[in-house]
Amino acid sequence: MVKLRLYPLFIFIMATQTTTKTQPIGLGLHDDFPAICIQDYETNNFQWFDVYEIFQNSNDFEEFVNLMNKARKSVLTSVSSEWFYPDCQYLHSIYSEHLDDCTLFEYLESLDDVLSDGHSVSLHEEFIANFGDSCIGDFSDYYVGEFDTKEFSEHYIENTVDLDSIPDIITSNINYENVWYDLQHDYVEIEADRSTYIFRQ
């Protein structure tokens, strides 16, 4: 009879350490929201970032700056690298190659208010482009409504003049297109999304 010798079985488990690199918030280009391209001066390496997504993930300006710093660092190849913004989307009204975070944050705050009121990204951008960055946040103070110029002229006359006190022969011959020429001192038309909007000057 052959005796079998049993040896203890040892199982070695090798612990491996895996690190997952998390992508910065806002990475990528969204067709419908403001975005900025960050590029490394030395390598020309670049990435697009949806800055509105970064804004939405920030509780305040300080957190916004931290997330923007992470976005910029993710593009740079070394600590000594320098960055710039070669291009943007829906930010041309405030754009510069080194757009500061404060202006960008204020612009996105203003946009957030405009969107919550049911208006579009395009209309907000056209408003800032027309009135300048000194009017960031003032959209609702200037906005009148969606009209073409003739409609607005008629609306204006009906709401400011007692037409009942004027003979029909005069009211029926009002040229509202000509009225608009006089109103242009106080109002401006802005086109966005294939529509016309009226704003106070």
mmCIF file of N, CA and C in Angstrom, residues 112-180:
data_model
loop_
_atom_site.group_PDB
_atom_site.id
_atom_site.type_symbol
_atom_site.label_atom_id
_atom_site.label_comp_id
_atom_site.label_asym_id
_atom_site.label_seq_id
_atom_site.Cartn_x
_atom_site.Cartn_y
_atom_site.Cartn_z
ATOM 1 N N ASP A 112 -27.453 82.095 -15.781
ATOM 2 C CA ASP A 112 -28.299 81.202 -14.987
ATOM 3 C C ASP A 112 -29.645 81.862 -14.673
ATOM 4 N N ASP A 113 -29.622 83.152 -14.343
ATOM 5 C CA ASP A 113 -30.862 83.893 -14.086
ATOM 6 C C ASP A 113 -31.715 83.982 -15.350
ATOM 7 N N VAL A 114 -31.070 84.255 -16.487
ATOM 8 C CA VAL A 114 -31.778 84.394 -17.757
ATOM 9 C C VAL A 114 -32.429 83.069 -18.152
ATOM 10 N N LEU A 115 -31.709 81.975 -17.978
ATOM 11 C CA LEU A 115 -32.256 80.651 -18.306
ATOM 12 C C LEU A 115 -33.427 80.300 -17.388
ATOM 13 N N SER A 116 -33.326 80.671 -16.122
ATOM 14 C CA SER A 116 -34.414 80.356 -15.184
ATOM 15 C C SER A 116 -35.678 81.162 -15.501
ATOM 16 N N ASP A 117 -35.502 82.282 -16.217
ATOM 17 C CA ASP A 117 -36.657 83.078 -16.652
ATOM 18 C C ASP A 117 -37.208 82.602 -17.993
ATOM 19 N N GLY A 118 -36.633 81.539 -18.538
ATOM 20 C CA GLY A 118 -37.152 80.948 -19.767
ATOM 21 C C GLY A 118 -36.557 81.465 -21.056
ATOM 22 N N HIS A 119 -35.479 82.250 -20.963
ATOM 23 C CA HIS A 119 -34.829 82.767 -22.168
ATOM 24 C C HIS A 119 -33.669 81.855 -22.566
ATOM 25 N N SER A 120 -33.047 82.148 -23.698
ATOM 26 C CA SER A 120 -32.029 81.248 -24.246
ATOM 27 C C SER A 120 -30.604 81.741 -23.986
ATOM 28 N N VAL A 121 -29.669 80.815 -24.152
ATOM 29 C CA VAL A 121 -28.245 81.125 -24.065
ATOM 30 C C VAL A 121 -27.880 82.170 -25.118
ATOM 31 N N SER A 122 -28.413 81.993 -26.332
ATOM 32 C CA SER A 122 -28.107 82.905 -27.441
ATOM 33 C C SER A 122 -28.575 84.324 -27.149
ATOM 34 N N LEU A 123 -29.779 84.464 -26.602
ATOM 35 C CA LEU A 123 -30.303 85.799 -26.315
ATOM 36 C C LEU A 123 -29.458 86.490 -25.256
ATOM 37 N N HIS A 124 -29.051 85.754 -24.240
ATOM 38 C CA HIS A 124 -28.188 86.334 -23.215
ATOM 39 C C HIS A 124 -26.871 86.803 -23.817
ATOM 40 N N GLU A 125 -26.285 85.988 -24.674
ATOM 41 C CA GLU A 125 -25.006 86.338 -25.309
ATOM 42 C C GLU A 125 -25.159 87.580 -26.192
ATOM 43 N N GLU A 126 -26.240 87.653 -26.953
ATOM 44 C CA GLU A 126 -26.468 88.812 -27.824
ATOM 45 C C GLU A 126 -26.725 90.081 -27.002
ATOM 46 N N PHE A 127 -27.398 89.926 -25.860
ATOM 47 C CA PHE A 127 -27.633 91.064 -24.970
ATOM 48 C C PHE A 127 -26.308 91.640 -24.471
ATOM 49 N N ILE A 128 -25.414 90.780 -23.971
ATOM 50 C CA ILE A 128 -24.118 91.243 -23.460
ATOM 51 C C ILE A 128 -23.280 91.817 -24.594
ATOM 52 N N ALA A 129 -23.330 91.188 -25.771
ATOM 53 C CA ALA A 129 -22.577 91.686 -26.924
ATOM 54 C C ALA A 129 -23.033 93.096 -27.301
ATOM 55 N N ASN A 130 -24.314 93.373 -27.172
ATOM 56 C CA ASN A 130 -24.866 94.682 -27.553
ATOM 57 C C ASN A 130 -24.633 95.748 -26.478
ATOM 58 N N PHE A 131 -24.844 95.376 -25.203
ATOM 59 C CA PHE A 131 -24.787 96.358 -24.128
ATOM 60 C C PHE A 131 -23.426 96.427 -23.425
ATOM 61 N N GLY A 132 -22.601 95.403 -23.576
ATOM 62 C CA GLY A 132 -21.292 95.404 -22.936
ATOM 63 C C GLY A 132 -21.286 94.686 -21.600
ATOM 64 N N ASP A 133 -20.081 94.300 -21.162
ATOM 65 C CA ASP A 133 -19.982 93.501 -19.935
ATOM 66 C C ASP A 133 -20.315 94.296 -18.675
ATOM 67 N N SER A 134 -20.435 95.616 -18.789
ATOM 68 C CA SER A 134 -20.863 96.401 -17.626
ATOM 69 C C SER A 134 -22.327 96.130 -17.289
ATOM 70 N N CYS A 135 -23.069 95.524 -18.225
ATOM 71 C CA CYS A 135 -24.493 95.208 -18.005
ATOM 72 C C CYS A 135 -24.718 93.742 -17.663
ATOM 73 N N ILE A 136 -23.660 93.012 -17.352
ATOM 74 C CA ILE A 136 -23.823 91.632 -16.921
ATOM 75 C C ILE A 136 -24.685 91.609 -15.657
ATOM 76 N N GLY A 137 -25.726 90.816 -15.673
ATOM 77 C CA GLY A 137 -26.642 90.732 -14.536
ATOM 78 C C GLY A 137 -27.836 91.655 -14.633
ATOM 79 N N ASP A 138 -27.872 92.511 -15.675
ATOM 80 C CA ASP A 138 -28.959 93.493 -15.789
ATOM 81 C C ASP A 138 -29.990 93.139 -16.854
ATOM 82 N N PHE A 139 -29.969 91.920 -17.341
ATOM 83 C CA PHE A 139 -30.854 91.516 -18.443
ATOM 84 C C PHE A 139 -32.312 91.878 -18.165
ATOM 85 N N SER A 140 -32.820 91.500 -17.005
ATOM 86 C CA SER A 140 -34.243 91.711 -16.704
ATOM 87 C C SER A 140 -34.602 93.191 -16.600
ATOM 88 N N ASP A 141 -33.623 94.048 -16.287
ATOM 89 C CA ASP A 141 -33.882 95.491 -16.202
ATOM 90 C C ASP A 141 -34.074 96.111 -17.581
ATOM 91 N N TYR A 142 -33.488 95.493 -18.593
ATOM 92 C CA TYR A 142 -33.533 96.042 -19.953
ATOM 93 C C TYR A 142 -34.567 95.343 -20.840
ATOM 94 N N TYR A 143 -34.899 94.118 -20.519
ATOM 95 C CA TYR A 143 -35.754 93.310 -21.393
ATOM 96 C C TYR A 143 -37.194 93.822 -21.428
ATOM 97 N N VAL A 144 -37.755 93.962 -22.642
ATOM 98 C CA VAL A 144 -39.152 94.375 -22.818
ATOM 99 C C VAL A 144 -40.008 93.207 -23.283
ATOM 100 N N GLY A 145 -39.588 92.535 -24.359
ATOM 101 C CA GLY A 145 -40.371 91.408 -24.844
ATOM 102 C C GLY A 145 -39.969 91.002 -26.249
ATOM 103 N N GLU A 146 -40.623 89.955 -26.730
ATOM 104 C CA GLU A 146 -40.370 89.449 -28.080
ATOM 105 C C GLU A 146 -41.349 90.113 -29.048
ATOM 106 N N PHE A 147 -40.838 91.013 -29.854
ATOM 107 C CA PHE A 147 -41.633 91.749 -30.847
ATOM 108 C C PHE A 147 -40.761 91.994 -32.073
ATOM 109 N N ASP A 148 -41.393 92.097 -33.246
ATOM 110 C CA ASP A 148 -40.647 92.758 -34.311
ATOM 111 C C ASP A 148 -40.886 94.248 -34.118
ATOM 112 N N THR A 149 -40.156 95.088 -34.812
ATOM 113 C CA THR A 149 -40.194 96.526 -34.525
ATOM 114 C C THR A 149 -41.569 97.144 -34.778
ATOM 115 N N LYS A 150 -42.250 96.682 -35.813
ATOM 116 C CA LYS A 150 -43.583 97.226 -36.111
ATOM 117 C C LYS A 150 -44.576 96.834 -35.013
ATOM 118 N N GLU A 151 -44.522 95.573 -34.590
ATOM 119 C CA GLU A 151 -45.408 95.102 -33.512
ATOM 120 C C GLU A 151 -45.159 95.884 -32.229
ATOM 121 N N PHE A 152 -43.879 96.098 -31.931
ATOM 122 C CA PHE A 152 -43.557 96.820 -30.705
ATOM 123 C C PHE A 152 -44.053 98.264 -30.772
ATOM 124 N N SER A 153 -43.887 98.902 -31.933
ATOM 125 C CA SER A 153 -44.351 100.280 -32.090
ATOM 126 C C SER A 153 -45.852 100.374 -31.840
ATOM 127 N N GLU A 154 -46.587 99.411 -32.372
ATOM 128 C CA GLU A 154 -48.036 99.388 -32.168
ATOM 129 C C GLU A 154 -48.360 99.154 -30.693
ATOM 130 N N HIS A 155 -47.669 98.207 -30.091
ATOM 131 C CA HIS A 155 -47.836 97.908 -28.664
ATOM 132 C C HIS A 155 -47.548 99.159 -27.820
ATOM 133 N N TYR A 156 -46.489 99.851 -28.159
ATOM 134 C CA TYR A 156 -46.086 101.049 -27.416
ATOM 135 C C TYR A 156 -47.158 102.135 -27.505
ATOM 136 N N ILE A 157 -47.635 102.414 -28.725
ATOM 137 C CA ILE A 157 -48.652 103.447 -28.917
ATOM 138 C C ILE A 157 -49.938 103.084 -28.172
ATOM 139 N N GLU A 158 -50.349 101.818 -28.278
ATOM 140 C CA GLU A 158 -51.587 101.389 -27.614
ATOM 141 C C GLU A 158 -51.502 101.526 -26.093
ATOM 142 N N ASN A 159 -50.299 101.400 -25.559
ATOM 143 C CA ASN A 159 -50.135 101.452 -24.099
ATOM 144 C C ASN A 159 -49.742 102.826 -23.573
ATOM 145 N N THR A 160 -49.451 103.772 -24.446
ATOM 146 C CA THR A 160 -49.038 105.100 -23.973
ATOM 147 C C THR A 160 -49.940 106.225 -24.469
ATOM 148 N N VAL A 161 -50.768 105.943 -25.460
ATOM 149 C CA VAL A 161 -51.625 106.984 -26.039
ATOM 150 C C VAL A 161 -53.088 106.557 -25.902
ATOM 151 N N ASP A 162 -53.938 107.497 -25.545
ATOM 152 C CA ASP A 162 -55.370 107.221 -25.477
ATOM 153 C C ASP A 162 -55.937 107.307 -26.901
ATOM 154 N N LEU A 163 -55.958 106.165 -27.569
ATOM 155 C CA LEU A 163 -56.396 106.144 -28.965
ATOM 156 C C LEU A 163 -57.882 106.456 -29.121
ATOM 157 N N ASP A 164 -58.659 106.260 -28.065
ATOM 158 C CA ASP A 164 -60.093 106.543 -28.140
ATOM 159 C C ASP A 164 -60.368 108.040 -28.302
ATOM 160 N N SER A 165 -59.406 108.848 -27.891
ATOM 161 C CA SER A 165 -59.598 110.300 -27.990
ATOM 162 C C SER A 165 -59.146 110.855 -29.341
ATOM 163 N N ILE A 166 -58.669 109.979 -30.203
ATOM 164 C CA ILE A 166 -58.174 110.401 -31.523
ATOM 165 C C ILE A 166 -59.113 109.860 -32.592
ATOM 166 N N PRO A 167 -59.465 110.668 -33.568
ATOM 167 C CA PRO A 167 -60.367 110.203 -34.637
ATOM 168 C C PRO A 167 -59.798 108.983 -35.367
ATOM 169 N N ASP A 168 -60.689 108.089 -35.773
ATOM 170 C CA ASP A 168 -60.289 106.857 -36.461
ATOM 171 C C ASP A 168 -59.481 107.125 -37.718
ATOM 172 N N ILE A 169 -59.785 108.210 -38.397
ATOM 173 C CA ILE A 169 -59.070 108.504 -39.641
ATOM 174 C C ILE A 169 -57.574 108.729 -39.391
ATOM 175 N N ILE A 170 -57.245 109.169 -38.192
ATOM 176 C CA ILE A 170 -55.828 109.366 -37.835
ATOM 177 C C ILE A 170 -55.216 108.054 -37.354
ATOM 178 N N THR A 171 -55.919 107.369 -36.430
ATOM 179 C CA THR A 171 -55.358 106.126 -35.885
ATOM 180 C C THR A 171 -55.194 105.053 -36.965
ATOM 181 N N SER A 172 -56.104 105.037 -37.932
ATOM 182 C CA SER A 172 -56.007 104.020 -38.989
ATOM 183 C C SER A 172 -54.881 104.312 -39.972
ATOM 184 N N ASN A 173 -54.316 105.513 -39.892
ATOM 185 C CA ASN A 173 -53.238 105.885 -40.808
ATOM 186 C C ASN A 173 -51.884 106.050 -40.111
ATOM 187 N N ILE A 174 -51.801 105.550 -38.894
ATOM 188 C CA ILE A 174 -50.507 105.609 -38.202
ATOM 189 C C ILE A 174 -49.524 104.661 -38.891
ATOM 190 N N ASN A 175 -48.368 105.169 -39.222
ATOM 191 C CA ASN A 175 -47.320 104.355 -39.835
ATOM 192 C C ASN A 175 -46.397 103.858 -38.710
ATOM 193 N N TYR A 176 -46.615 102.620 -38.272
ATOM 194 C CA TYR A 176 -45.867 102.099 -37.126
ATOM 195 C C TYR A 176 -44.391 101.852 -37.442
ATOM 196 N N GLU A 177 -44.087 101.684 -38.699
ATOM 197 C CA GLU A 177 -42.673 101.539 -39.069
ATOM 198 C C GLU A 177 -41.933 102.862 -38.845
ATOM 199 N N ASN A 178 -42.616 103.970 -39.143
ATOM 200 C CA ASN A 178 -42.017 105.278 -38.878
ATOM 201 C C ASN A 178 -41.940 105.573 -37.382
ATOM 202 N N VAL A 179 -42.920 105.084 -36.633
ATOM 203 C CA VAL A 179 -42.902 105.269 -35.177
ATOM 204 C C VAL A 179 -41.640 104.648 -34.591
ATOM 205 N N TRP A 180 -41.233 103.496 -35.142
ATOM 206 C CA TRP A 180 -40.041 102.813 -34.630
ATOM 207 C C TRP A 180 -38.795 103.686 -34.729
#
